[in-house]
Coordinates of C-alpha atoms in Angstrom, one line a residue:
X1 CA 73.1 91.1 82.6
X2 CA 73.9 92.4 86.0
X3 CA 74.4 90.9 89.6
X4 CA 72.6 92.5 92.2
X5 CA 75.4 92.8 94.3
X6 CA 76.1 96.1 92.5
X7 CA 74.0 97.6 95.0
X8 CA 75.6 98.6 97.6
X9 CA 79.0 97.8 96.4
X10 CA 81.5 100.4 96.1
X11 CA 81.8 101.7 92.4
X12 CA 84.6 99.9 89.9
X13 CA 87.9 101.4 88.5
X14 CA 89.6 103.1 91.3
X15 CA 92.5 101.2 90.3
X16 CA 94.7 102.3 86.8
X17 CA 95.7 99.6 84.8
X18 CA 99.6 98.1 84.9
X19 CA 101.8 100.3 83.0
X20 CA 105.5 99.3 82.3
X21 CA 107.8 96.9 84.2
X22 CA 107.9 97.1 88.2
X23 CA 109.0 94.2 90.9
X24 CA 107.1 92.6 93.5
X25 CA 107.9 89.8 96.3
X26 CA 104.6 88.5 95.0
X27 CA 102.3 88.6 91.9
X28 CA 98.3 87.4 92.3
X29 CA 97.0 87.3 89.1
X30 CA 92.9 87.6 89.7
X31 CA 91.1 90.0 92.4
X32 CA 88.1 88.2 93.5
X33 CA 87.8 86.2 96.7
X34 CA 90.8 84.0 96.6
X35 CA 93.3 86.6 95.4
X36 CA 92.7 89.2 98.2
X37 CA 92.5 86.9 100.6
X38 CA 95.8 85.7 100.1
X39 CA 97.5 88.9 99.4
X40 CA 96.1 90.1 102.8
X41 CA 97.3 87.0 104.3
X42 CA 101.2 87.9 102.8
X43 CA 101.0 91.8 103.0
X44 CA 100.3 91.6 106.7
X45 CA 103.6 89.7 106.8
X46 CA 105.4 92.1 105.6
X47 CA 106.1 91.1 101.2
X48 CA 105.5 93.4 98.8
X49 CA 102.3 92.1 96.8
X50 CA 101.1 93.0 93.2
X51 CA 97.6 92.0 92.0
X52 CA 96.3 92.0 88.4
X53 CA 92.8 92.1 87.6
X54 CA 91.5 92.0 83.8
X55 CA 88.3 93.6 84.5
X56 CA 87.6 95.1 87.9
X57 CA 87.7 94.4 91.7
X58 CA 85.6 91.5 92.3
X59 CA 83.6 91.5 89.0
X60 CA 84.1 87.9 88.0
X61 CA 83.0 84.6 89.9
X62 CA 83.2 86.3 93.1
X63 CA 80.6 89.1 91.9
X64 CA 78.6 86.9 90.1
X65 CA 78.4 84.2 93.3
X66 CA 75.2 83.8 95.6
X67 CA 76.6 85.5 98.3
X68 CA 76.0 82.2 100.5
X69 CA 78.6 81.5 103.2
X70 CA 77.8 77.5 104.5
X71 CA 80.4 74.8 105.9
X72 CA 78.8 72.1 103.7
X73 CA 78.7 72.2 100.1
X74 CA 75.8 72.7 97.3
X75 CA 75.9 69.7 95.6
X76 CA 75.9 67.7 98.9
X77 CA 78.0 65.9 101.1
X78 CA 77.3 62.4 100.6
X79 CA 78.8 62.3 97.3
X80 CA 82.1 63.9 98.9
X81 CA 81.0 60.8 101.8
X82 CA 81.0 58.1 99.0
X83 CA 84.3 58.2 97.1
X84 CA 86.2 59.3 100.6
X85 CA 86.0 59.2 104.3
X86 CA 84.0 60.0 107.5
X87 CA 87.5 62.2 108.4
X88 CA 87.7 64.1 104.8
X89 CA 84.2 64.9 105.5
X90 CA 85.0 66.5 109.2
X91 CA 87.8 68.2 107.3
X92 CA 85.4 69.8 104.6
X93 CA 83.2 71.1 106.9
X94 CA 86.1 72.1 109.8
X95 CA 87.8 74.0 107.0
X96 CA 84.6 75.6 105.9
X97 CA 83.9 76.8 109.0
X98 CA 87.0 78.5 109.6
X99 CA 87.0 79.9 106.5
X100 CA 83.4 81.4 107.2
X101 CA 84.9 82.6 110.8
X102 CA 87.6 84.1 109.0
X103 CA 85.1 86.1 106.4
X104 CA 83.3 87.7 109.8
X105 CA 86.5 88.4 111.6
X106 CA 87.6 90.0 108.5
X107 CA 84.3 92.4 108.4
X108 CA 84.7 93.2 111.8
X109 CA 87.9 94.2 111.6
X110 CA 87.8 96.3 108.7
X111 CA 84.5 97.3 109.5
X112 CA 83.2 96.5 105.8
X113 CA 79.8 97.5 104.9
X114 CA 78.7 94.1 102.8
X115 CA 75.6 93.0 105.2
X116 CA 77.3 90.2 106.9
X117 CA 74.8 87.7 108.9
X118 CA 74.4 84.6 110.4
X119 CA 71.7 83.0 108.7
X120 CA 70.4 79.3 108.5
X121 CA 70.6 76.9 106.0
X122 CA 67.6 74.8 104.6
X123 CA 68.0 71.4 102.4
X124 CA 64.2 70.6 101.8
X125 CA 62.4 68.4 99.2
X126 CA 59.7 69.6 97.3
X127 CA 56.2 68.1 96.6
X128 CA 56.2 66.0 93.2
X129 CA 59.9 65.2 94.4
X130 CA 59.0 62.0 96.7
X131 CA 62.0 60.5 95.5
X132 CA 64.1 62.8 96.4
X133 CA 63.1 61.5 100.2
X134 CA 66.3 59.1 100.2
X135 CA 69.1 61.5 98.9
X136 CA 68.0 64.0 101.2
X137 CA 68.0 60.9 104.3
X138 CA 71.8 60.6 103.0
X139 CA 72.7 64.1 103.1
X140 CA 71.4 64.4 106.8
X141 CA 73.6 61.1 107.5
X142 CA 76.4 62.7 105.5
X143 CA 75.7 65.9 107.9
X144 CA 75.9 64.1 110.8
X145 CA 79.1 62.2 110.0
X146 CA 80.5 65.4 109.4
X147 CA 79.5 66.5 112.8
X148 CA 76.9 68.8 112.1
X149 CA 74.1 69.6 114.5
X150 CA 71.3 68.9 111.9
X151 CA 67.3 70.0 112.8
X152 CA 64.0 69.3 111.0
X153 CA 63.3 72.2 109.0
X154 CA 59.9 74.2 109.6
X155 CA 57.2 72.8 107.1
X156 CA 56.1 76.5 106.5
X157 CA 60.2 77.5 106.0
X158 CA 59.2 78.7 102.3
X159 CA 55.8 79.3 100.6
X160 CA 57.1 76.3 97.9
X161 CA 54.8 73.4 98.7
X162 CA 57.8 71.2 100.6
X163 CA 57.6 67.4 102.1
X164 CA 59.9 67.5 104.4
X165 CA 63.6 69.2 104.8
X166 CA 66.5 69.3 107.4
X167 CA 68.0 72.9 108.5
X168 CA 71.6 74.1 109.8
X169 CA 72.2 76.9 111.9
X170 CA 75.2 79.3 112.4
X171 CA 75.4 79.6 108.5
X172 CA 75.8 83.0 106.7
X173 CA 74.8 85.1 104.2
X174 CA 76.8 88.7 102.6
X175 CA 76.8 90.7 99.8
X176 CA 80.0 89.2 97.7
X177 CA 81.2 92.4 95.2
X178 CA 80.8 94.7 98.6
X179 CA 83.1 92.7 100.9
X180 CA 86.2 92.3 98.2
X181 CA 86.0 95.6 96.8
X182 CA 86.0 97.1 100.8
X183 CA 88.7 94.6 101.2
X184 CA 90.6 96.1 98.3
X185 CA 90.7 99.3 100.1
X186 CA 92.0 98.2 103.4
X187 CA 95.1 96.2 101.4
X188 CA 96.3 99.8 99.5
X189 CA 96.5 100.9 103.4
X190 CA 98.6 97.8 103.9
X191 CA 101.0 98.4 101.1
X192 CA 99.2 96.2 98.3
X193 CA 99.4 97.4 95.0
X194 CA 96.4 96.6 92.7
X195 CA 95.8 97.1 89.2
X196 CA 92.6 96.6 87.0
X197 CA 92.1 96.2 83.3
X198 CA 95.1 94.6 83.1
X199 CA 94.8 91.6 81.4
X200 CA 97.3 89.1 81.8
X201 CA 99.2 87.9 78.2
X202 CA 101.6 85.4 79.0
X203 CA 103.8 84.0 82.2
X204 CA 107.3 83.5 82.0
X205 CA 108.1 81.1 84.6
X206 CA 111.6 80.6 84.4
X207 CA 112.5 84.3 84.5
X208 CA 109.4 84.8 86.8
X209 CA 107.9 87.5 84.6
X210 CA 103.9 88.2 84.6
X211 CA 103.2 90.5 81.2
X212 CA 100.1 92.5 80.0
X213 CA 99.5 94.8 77.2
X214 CA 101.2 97.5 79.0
X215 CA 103.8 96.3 81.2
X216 CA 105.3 93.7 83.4
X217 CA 106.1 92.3 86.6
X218 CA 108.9 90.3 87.7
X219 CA 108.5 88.1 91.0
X220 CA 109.5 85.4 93.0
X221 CA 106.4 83.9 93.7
X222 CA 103.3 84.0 91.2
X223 CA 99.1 82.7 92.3
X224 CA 97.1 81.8 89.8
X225 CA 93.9 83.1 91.9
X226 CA 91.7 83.2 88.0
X227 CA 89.0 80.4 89.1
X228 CA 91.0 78.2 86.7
X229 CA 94.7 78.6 86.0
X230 CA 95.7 80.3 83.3
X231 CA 97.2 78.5 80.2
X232 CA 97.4 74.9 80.2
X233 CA 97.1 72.5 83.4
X234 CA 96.6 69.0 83.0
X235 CA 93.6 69.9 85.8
X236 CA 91.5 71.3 83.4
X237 CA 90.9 68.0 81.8
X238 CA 89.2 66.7 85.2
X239 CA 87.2 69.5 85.6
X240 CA 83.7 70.7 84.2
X241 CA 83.0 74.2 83.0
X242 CA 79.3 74.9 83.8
X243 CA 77.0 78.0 84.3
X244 CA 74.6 79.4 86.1
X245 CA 72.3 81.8 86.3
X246 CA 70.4 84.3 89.1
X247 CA 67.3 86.6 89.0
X248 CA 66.2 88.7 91.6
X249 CA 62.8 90.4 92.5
X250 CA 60.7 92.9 94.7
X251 CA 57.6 91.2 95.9
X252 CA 54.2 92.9 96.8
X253 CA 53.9 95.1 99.7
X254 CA 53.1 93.5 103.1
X255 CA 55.1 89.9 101.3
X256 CA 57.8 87.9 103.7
X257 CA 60.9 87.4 102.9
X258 CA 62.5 84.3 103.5
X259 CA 65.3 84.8 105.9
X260 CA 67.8 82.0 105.2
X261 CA 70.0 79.9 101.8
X262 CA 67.4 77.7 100.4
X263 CA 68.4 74.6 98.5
X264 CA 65.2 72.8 96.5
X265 CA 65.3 69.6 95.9
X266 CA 63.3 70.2 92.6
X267 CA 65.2 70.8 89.6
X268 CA 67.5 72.2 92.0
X269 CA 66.5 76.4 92.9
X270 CA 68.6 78.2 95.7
X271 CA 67.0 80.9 97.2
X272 CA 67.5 83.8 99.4
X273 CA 66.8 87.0 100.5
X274 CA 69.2 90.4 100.2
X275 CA 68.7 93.8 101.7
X276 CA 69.8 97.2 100.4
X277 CA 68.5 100.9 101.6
X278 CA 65.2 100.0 102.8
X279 CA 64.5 98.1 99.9
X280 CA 64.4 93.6 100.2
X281 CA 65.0 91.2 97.2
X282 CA 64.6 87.5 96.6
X283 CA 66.5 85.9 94.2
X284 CA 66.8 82.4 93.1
X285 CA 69.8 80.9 91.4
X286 CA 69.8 77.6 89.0
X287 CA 69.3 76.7 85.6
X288 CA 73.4 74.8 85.5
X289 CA 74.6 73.8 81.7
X290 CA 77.7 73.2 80.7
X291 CA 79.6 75.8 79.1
X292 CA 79.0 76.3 75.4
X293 CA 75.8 73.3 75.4
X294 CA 73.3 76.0 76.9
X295 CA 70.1 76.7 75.1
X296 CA 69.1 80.2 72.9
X297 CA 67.1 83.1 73.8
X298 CA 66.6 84.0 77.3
X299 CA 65.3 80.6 78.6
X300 CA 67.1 80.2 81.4
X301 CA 66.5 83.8 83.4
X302 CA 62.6 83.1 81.8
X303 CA 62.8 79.6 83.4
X304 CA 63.9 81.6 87.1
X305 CA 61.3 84.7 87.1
X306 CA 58.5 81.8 86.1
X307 CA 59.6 79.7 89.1
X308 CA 59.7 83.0 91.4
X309 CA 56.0 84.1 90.2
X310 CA 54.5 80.5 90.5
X311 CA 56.0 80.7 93.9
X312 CA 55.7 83.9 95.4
X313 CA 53.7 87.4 95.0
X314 CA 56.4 89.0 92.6
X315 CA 56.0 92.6 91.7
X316 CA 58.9 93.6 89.6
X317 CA 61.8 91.9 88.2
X318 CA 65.6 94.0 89.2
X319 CA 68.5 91.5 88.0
X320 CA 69.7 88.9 86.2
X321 CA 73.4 87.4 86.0
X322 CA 75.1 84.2 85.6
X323 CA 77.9 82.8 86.9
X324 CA 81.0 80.3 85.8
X325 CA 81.9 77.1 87.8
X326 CA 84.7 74.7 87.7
X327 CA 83.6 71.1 89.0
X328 CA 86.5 68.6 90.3
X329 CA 86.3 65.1 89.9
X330 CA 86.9 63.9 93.2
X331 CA 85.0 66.4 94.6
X332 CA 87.4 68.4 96.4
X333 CA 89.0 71.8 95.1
X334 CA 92.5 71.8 94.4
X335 CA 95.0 74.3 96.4
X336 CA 98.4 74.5 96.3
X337 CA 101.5 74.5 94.4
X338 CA 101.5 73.7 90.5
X339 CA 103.1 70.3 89.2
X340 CA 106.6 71.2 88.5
X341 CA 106.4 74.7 89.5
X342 CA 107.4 75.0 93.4
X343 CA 106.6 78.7 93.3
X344 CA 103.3 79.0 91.3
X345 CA 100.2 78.5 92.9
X346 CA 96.7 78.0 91.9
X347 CA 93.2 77.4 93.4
X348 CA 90.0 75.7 91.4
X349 CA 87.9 73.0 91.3
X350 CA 85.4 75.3 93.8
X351 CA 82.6 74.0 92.0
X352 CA 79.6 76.1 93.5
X353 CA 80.7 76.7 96.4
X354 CA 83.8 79.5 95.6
X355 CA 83.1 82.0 98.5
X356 CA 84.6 80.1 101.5
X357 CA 86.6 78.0 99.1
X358 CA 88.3 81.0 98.0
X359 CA 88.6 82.2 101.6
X360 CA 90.3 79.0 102.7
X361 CA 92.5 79.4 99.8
X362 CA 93.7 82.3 100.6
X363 CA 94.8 81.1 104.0
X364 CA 96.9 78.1 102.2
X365 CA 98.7 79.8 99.9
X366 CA 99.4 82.5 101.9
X367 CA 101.0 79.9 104.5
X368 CA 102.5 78.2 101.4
X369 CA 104.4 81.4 100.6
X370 CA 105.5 82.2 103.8
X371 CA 106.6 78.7 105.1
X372 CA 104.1 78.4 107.2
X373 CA 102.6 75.5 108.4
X374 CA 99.0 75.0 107.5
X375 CA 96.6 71.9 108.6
X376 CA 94.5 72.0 105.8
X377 CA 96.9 71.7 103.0
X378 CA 97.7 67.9 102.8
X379 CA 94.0 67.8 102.8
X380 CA 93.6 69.7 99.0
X381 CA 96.8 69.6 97.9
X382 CA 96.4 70.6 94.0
X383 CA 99.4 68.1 93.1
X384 CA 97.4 65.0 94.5
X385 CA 96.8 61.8 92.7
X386 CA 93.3 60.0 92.6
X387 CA 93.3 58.0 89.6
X388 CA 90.5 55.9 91.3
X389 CA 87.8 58.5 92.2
X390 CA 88.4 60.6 89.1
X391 CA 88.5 58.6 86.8
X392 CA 84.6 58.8 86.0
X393 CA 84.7 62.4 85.8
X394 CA 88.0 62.6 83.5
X395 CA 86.2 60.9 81.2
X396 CA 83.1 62.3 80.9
X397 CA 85.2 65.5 80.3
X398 CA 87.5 64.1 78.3
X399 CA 85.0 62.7 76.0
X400 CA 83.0 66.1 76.0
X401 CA 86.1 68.1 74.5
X402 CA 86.6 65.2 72.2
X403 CA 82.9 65.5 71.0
X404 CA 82.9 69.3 70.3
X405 CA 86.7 69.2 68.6
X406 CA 86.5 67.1 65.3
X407 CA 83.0 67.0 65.4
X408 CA 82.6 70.9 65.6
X409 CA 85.1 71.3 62.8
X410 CA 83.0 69.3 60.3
X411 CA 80.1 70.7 61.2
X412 CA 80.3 74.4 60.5
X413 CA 78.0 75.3 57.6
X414 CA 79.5 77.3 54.8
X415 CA 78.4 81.3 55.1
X416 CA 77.8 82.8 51.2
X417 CA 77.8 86.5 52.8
X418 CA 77.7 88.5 55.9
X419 CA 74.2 89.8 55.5
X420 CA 72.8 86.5 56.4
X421 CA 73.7 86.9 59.5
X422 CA 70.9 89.1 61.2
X423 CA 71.1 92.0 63.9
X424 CA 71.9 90.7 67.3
X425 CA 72.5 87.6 66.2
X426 CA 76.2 85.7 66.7
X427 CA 77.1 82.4 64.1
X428 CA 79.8 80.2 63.5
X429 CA 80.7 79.4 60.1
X430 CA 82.9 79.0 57.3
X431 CA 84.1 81.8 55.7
X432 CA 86.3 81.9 52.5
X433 CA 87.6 78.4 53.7
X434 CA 88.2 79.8 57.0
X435 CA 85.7 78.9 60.8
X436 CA 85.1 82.3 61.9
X437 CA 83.1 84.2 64.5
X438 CA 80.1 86.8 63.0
X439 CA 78.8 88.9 65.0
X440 CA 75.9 91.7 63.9
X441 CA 74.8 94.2 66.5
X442 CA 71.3 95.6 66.7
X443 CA 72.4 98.4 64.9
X444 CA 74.3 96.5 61.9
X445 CA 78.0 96.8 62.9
X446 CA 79.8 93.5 62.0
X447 CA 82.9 91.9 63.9
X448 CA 84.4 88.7 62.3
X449 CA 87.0 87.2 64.7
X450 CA 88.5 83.7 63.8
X451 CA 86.2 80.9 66.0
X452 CA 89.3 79.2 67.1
X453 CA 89.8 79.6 70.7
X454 CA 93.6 80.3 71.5
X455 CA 93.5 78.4 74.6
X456 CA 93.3 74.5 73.1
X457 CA 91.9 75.1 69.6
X458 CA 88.2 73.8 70.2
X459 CA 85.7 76.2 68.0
X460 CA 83.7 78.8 69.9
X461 CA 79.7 79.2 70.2
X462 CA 77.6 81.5 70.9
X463 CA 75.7 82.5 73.4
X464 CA 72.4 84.4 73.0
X465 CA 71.6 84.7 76.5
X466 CA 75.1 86.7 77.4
X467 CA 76.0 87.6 74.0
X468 CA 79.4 85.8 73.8
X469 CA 81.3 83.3 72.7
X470 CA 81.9 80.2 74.5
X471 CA 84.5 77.8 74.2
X472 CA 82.6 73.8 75.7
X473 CA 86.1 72.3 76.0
X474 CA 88.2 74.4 79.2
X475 CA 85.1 77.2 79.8
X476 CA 87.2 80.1 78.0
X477 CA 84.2 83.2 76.7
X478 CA 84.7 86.3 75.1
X479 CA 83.4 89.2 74.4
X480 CA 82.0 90.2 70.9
X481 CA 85.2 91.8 70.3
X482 CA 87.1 88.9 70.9
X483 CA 88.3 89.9 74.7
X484 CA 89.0 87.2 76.8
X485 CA 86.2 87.3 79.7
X486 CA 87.2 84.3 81.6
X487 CA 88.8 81.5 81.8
X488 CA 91.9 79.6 80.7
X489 CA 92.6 81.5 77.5
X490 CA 95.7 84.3 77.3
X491 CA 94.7 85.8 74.4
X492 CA 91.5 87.4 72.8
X493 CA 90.1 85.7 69.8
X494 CA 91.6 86.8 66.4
X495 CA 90.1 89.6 64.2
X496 CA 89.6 88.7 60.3
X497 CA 88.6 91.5 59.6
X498 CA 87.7 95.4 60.6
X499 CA 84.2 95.6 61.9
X500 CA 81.9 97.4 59.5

């Protein structure tokens, strides 16, 4: 699977990977969005910043994101409305804005080819969805508290049969891998240095020491800019892993293109169009499960080009992709210093909406660093305490990992021998007394890798759409060699054996 933003993005792997011990004033672990931003943010000050990246510029969240720059937020604003205030809700969308201000300054200035635009923004209920009417009458009410300047949208907006919809200008739309790997370039110029395929293996906080495979780095200040932190954070257990998945397509000759971000109140469907070297795509994005509960086969991409053909005049399918999300339980992201830890930093909790979250992020820690002042800090402080407003949340979670630990344990099936597991096909399953990981590729090659994940010691499951494993209790997946792909986990998953 493959994001579409690979077109015109600059290629991957300019950067070598980390090799043996160096120093920095600063070490960013994480080169999307969040982790450039604030580098740029503290190189321009004058510190010495080193970033790590375990796969390439950009080719995590950031890459796999809509590419949908908007001062509210996916899910809505009227739930961020119910559990807090008319002012937190001016705050979310002030700080949005900026942050989306600060995305076009930064093209501008760097002159970075990623198809920035102003584009509008559409929240509109579809037919069969009449009772959706009331939840979108509390989003526009949530809009206006928030001070938006909120319009009827156009009843021919998209070909989707719609009832009725409310639209917000000034919004914006760019091409996600392009900007960050055209930012990338511009920080070497500034002094950054950045490294890819270099996978981080542990912290040491006391000493201050970020190690890989191949080498170290030693700093005074270390950001957690990974989506989720690394290792263990008592934040994990208030947050839900989930994913979701994009298609895109060409449609017939002499087609239109909607020119805009999309939100459906069906099942939920975002939509929007992308251009690349003459050529125009619409994609749609939805299809959210949690991680390691999603269905088999390729159901949810089928799901997405069915909804795109019933909908539009689709003449080839280009792309599919999927992305990771990390949803807070009070329904704002979390930014700023770890508990205990006055000079590590994280940023998560962005739920869908990761692009200008990241971007804002960046500001705040970058401030946090420096000892700089920042407004919007108090606001998403990651050491706050809402018992109250997350305590629904924390246990739903809380539950969920429950659920899949004992549970999954006892209910691994006993394998007799490898050959029942078939080509292409990943299983969980007991093993000379042993939970284990099989994997068979289409051309028979075997990996068995121990199913425990190192991160919290929940059991793995695959997934037949992406061909991973996933871990349902903190949103850790790896590849079927046992690499860590994303999320909380250090460490790869164990080999048993050789593959064969």
């Amino acid at each position: 699977m493959e994001a579409i933003w690979t077109l015109g993005s600059p290629p991957s792997g300019q950067f070598s990977p980390l090799s043996g011990q160096t120093r920095s004033d600063v070490v960013i672990i994480g080169a999307g969005i969040t982790g450039l931003t604030t580098a740029l943010s503290l190189a321009e000050s004058g510190m010495h910043v080193t970033v790590l990246e375990a796969h390439t510029v950009g080719a995590g969240c950031t890459g796999g994101s809509t590419g949908n720059l908007y001062s509210t937020l996916a899910k809505g604003l009227a739930p961020v409305r119910k559990k807090w205030s008319d002012e937190v809700l001016r705050d979310v969308v002030a700080s949005r804005s900026q942050a989306i201000d600060s995305i076009e300054a930064t093209v501008s200035r760097f002159g970075i080819d990623c198809g920035f635009h102003r584009r509008p923004l559409y929240r509109l209920v579809a037919q069969g969805k009449e009772s959706m009417r009331d939840a979108l009458e509390e989003e526009r009410q949530a809009m206006l508290a928030a001070g938006l300047t909120v319009q009827e949208a156009e009843s021919n907006a998209l070909p989707v049969p719609i009832i009725t919809g409310v639209k917000l200008e000034n919004q914006a739309q760019f091409n996600p891998l392009a900007y960050v790997r055209g930012l990338a370039r511009e920080l070497v110029h500034l002094g950054v240095t950045i490294h890819e395929h270099s996978a981080v293996r542990d912290v040491d906080y006391k000493r201050g020491v970020v190690e890989t495979e191949a080498g170290a780095v030693e700093a005074e200040h270390i950001v957690h800019a990974t989506h989720t932190p690394k290792g263990i954070n008592l934040l994990q257990s208030v947050m839900l892993p989930s994913r979701e998945y994009g298609v895109s397509a060409r449609l017939k000759p002499d087609s239109a293109y909607p020119q805009g971000t999309f939100w459906v109140l069906d099942d939920f469907h975002s939509l929007r169009s992308y251009h690349h070297d003459g050529d125009d795509y619409l994609m749609v994005i939805g299809e959210k499960h949690k991680v390691g509960e999603g269905e088999v086969d390729d159901v949810y991409p089928r799901r997405l080009r069915d909804y795109l053909s019933d909908n539009f005049d689709v003449q080839d399918f280009t792309h599919a992709w999927s992305a990771q999300q990390y949803s807070p339980a009070d329904e704002l992201p979390y930014i700023g210093r770890w508990h205990g830890r006055d000079k590590v930093y994280l940023a998560t909790g962005f739920a869908a909406d990761g692009l200008v979250w990241g971007a804002l992020a960046g500001a705040i820690l970058g401030d946090l660093i420096l000892g700089r002042d920042n407004r919007w800090h108090e606001r998403f402080d990651a050491r706050r305490f809402t018992p109250v407003k997350s305590a629904k949340q924390w246990a739903k979670e809380n539950v969920s990992v429950a659920t899949h630990f004992v549970p999954g344990y006892l209910s691994v099936s006993k394998l007799e021998s490898l050959d029942d597991v078939a080509p292409g096909q990943g299983k969980v399953a007991t093993l000379e007394g042993e939970k284990v990981a099989i994997y068979r590729d289409d051309d028979g090659k075997v990996s068995v890798l121990s199913a425990v994940c190192p991160h919290m010691k929940c059991l793995v499951h695959w997934n037949d759409i992406e061909s991973t494993w996933d871990c349902s209790c903190h949103g850790s997946r790896f590849d079927t060699q046992g690499e860590v792909i994303e999320g909380p986990s250090y460490h790869p998953l164990a080999r048993r054996t050789k593959d064969s």
